[in-house]
mmCIF file of C-alpha atoms in Angstrom:
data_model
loop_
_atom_site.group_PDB
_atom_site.id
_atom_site.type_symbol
_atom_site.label_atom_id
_atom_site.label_comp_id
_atom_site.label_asym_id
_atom_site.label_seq_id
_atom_site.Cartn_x
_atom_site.Cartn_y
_atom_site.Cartn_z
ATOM 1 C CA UNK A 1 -59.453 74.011 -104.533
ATOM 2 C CA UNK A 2 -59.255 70.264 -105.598
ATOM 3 C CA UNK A 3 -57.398 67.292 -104.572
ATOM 4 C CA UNK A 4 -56.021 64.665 -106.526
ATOM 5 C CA UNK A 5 -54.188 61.737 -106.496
ATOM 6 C CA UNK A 6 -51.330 60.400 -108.045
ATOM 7 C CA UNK A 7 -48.726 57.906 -108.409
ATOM 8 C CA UNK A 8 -45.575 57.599 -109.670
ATOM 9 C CA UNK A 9 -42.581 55.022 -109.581
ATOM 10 C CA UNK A 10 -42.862 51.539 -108.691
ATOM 11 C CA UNK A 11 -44.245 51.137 -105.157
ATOM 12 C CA UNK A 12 -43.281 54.900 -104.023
ATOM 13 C CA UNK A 13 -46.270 57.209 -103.949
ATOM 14 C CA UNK A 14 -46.337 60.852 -104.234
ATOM 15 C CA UNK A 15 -49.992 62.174 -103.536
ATOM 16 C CA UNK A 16 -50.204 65.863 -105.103
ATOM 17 C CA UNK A 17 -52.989 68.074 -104.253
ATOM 18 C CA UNK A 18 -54.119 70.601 -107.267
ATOM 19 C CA UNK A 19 -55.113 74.376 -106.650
ATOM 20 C CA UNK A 20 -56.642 76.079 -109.647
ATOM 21 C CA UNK A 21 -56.708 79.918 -109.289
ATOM 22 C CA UNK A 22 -58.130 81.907 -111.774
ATOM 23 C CA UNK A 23 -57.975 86.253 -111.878
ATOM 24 C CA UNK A 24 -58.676 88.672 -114.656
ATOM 25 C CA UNK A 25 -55.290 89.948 -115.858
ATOM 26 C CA UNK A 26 -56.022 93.632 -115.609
ATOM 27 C CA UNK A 27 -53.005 94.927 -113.417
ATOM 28 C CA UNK A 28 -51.608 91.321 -113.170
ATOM 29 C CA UNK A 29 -53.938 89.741 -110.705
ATOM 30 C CA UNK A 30 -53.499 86.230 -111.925
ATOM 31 C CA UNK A 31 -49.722 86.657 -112.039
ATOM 32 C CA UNK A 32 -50.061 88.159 -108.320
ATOM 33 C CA UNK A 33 -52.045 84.849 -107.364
ATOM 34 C CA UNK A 34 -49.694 82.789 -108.540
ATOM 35 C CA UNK A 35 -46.915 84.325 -107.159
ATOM 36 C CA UNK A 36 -49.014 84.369 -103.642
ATOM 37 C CA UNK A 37 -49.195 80.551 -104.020
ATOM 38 C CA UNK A 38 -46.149 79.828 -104.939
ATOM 39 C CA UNK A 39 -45.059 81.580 -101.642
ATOM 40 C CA UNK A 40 -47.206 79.101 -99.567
ATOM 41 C CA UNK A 41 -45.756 76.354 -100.753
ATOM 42 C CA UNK A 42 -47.454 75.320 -104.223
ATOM 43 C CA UNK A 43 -45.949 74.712 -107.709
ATOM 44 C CA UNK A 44 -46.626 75.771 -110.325
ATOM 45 C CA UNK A 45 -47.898 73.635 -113.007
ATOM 46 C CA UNK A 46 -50.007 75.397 -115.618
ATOM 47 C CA UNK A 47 -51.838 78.673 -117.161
ATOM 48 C CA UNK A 48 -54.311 79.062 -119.597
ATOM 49 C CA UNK A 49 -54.604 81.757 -121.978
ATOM 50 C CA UNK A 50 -56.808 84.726 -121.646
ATOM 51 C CA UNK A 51 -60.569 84.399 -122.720
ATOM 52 C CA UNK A 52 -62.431 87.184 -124.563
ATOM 53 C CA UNK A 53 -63.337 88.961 -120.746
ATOM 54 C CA UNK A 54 -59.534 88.825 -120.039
ATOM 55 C CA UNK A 55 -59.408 86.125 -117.512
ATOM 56 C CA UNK A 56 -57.219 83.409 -117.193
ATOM 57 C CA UNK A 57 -56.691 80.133 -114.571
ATOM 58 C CA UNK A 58 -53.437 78.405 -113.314
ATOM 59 C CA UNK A 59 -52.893 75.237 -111.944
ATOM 60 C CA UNK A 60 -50.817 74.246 -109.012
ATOM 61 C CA UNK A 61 -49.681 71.494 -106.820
ATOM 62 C CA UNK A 62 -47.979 70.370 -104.116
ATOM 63 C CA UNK A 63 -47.149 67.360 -101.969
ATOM 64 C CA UNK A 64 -49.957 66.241 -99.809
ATOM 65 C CA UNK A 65 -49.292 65.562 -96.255
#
C-alpha cells in the first residue's frame, strides 16, 4: 500500500490514500480482493487488464484521516 496526496477545490482539501491490489484471476481472486476492500472502506478507482500470466492490479482509495 501507498499514500498519496491530493487536492481539490479552492482551499478545501481532501487527502486520499491509494491501495493497489493485484491477484491472478484464476477463480476471481482479484475480483474477491476488491470486493474485500471495498468492504473496509476503500473505493474503487481502477483495474488493469490481464497480462500474459493472467494477473491483473486495481487501484483504490479512500479518505485519509
Amino acid at each position: 500500500m501507498f499514500a498519496v496526496a491530493a487536492t481539490t477545490g479552492t482551499g478545501n482539501k481532501t487527502v486520499w490514500e491509494y491501495k493497489v491490489v493485484t491477484a491472478s484471476a484464476f477463480k476471481d481472486e482479484l475480483g474477491k480482493a476488491i470486493n474485500r476492500s471495498v468492504g473496509e472502506g476503500w473505493d474503487f478507482v481502477s483495474a488493469s487488464g490481464l497480462d500474459s500470466e493472467h494477473w491483473g492490479m486495481a487501484v483504490l482509495r479512500r479518505e485519509k484521516d
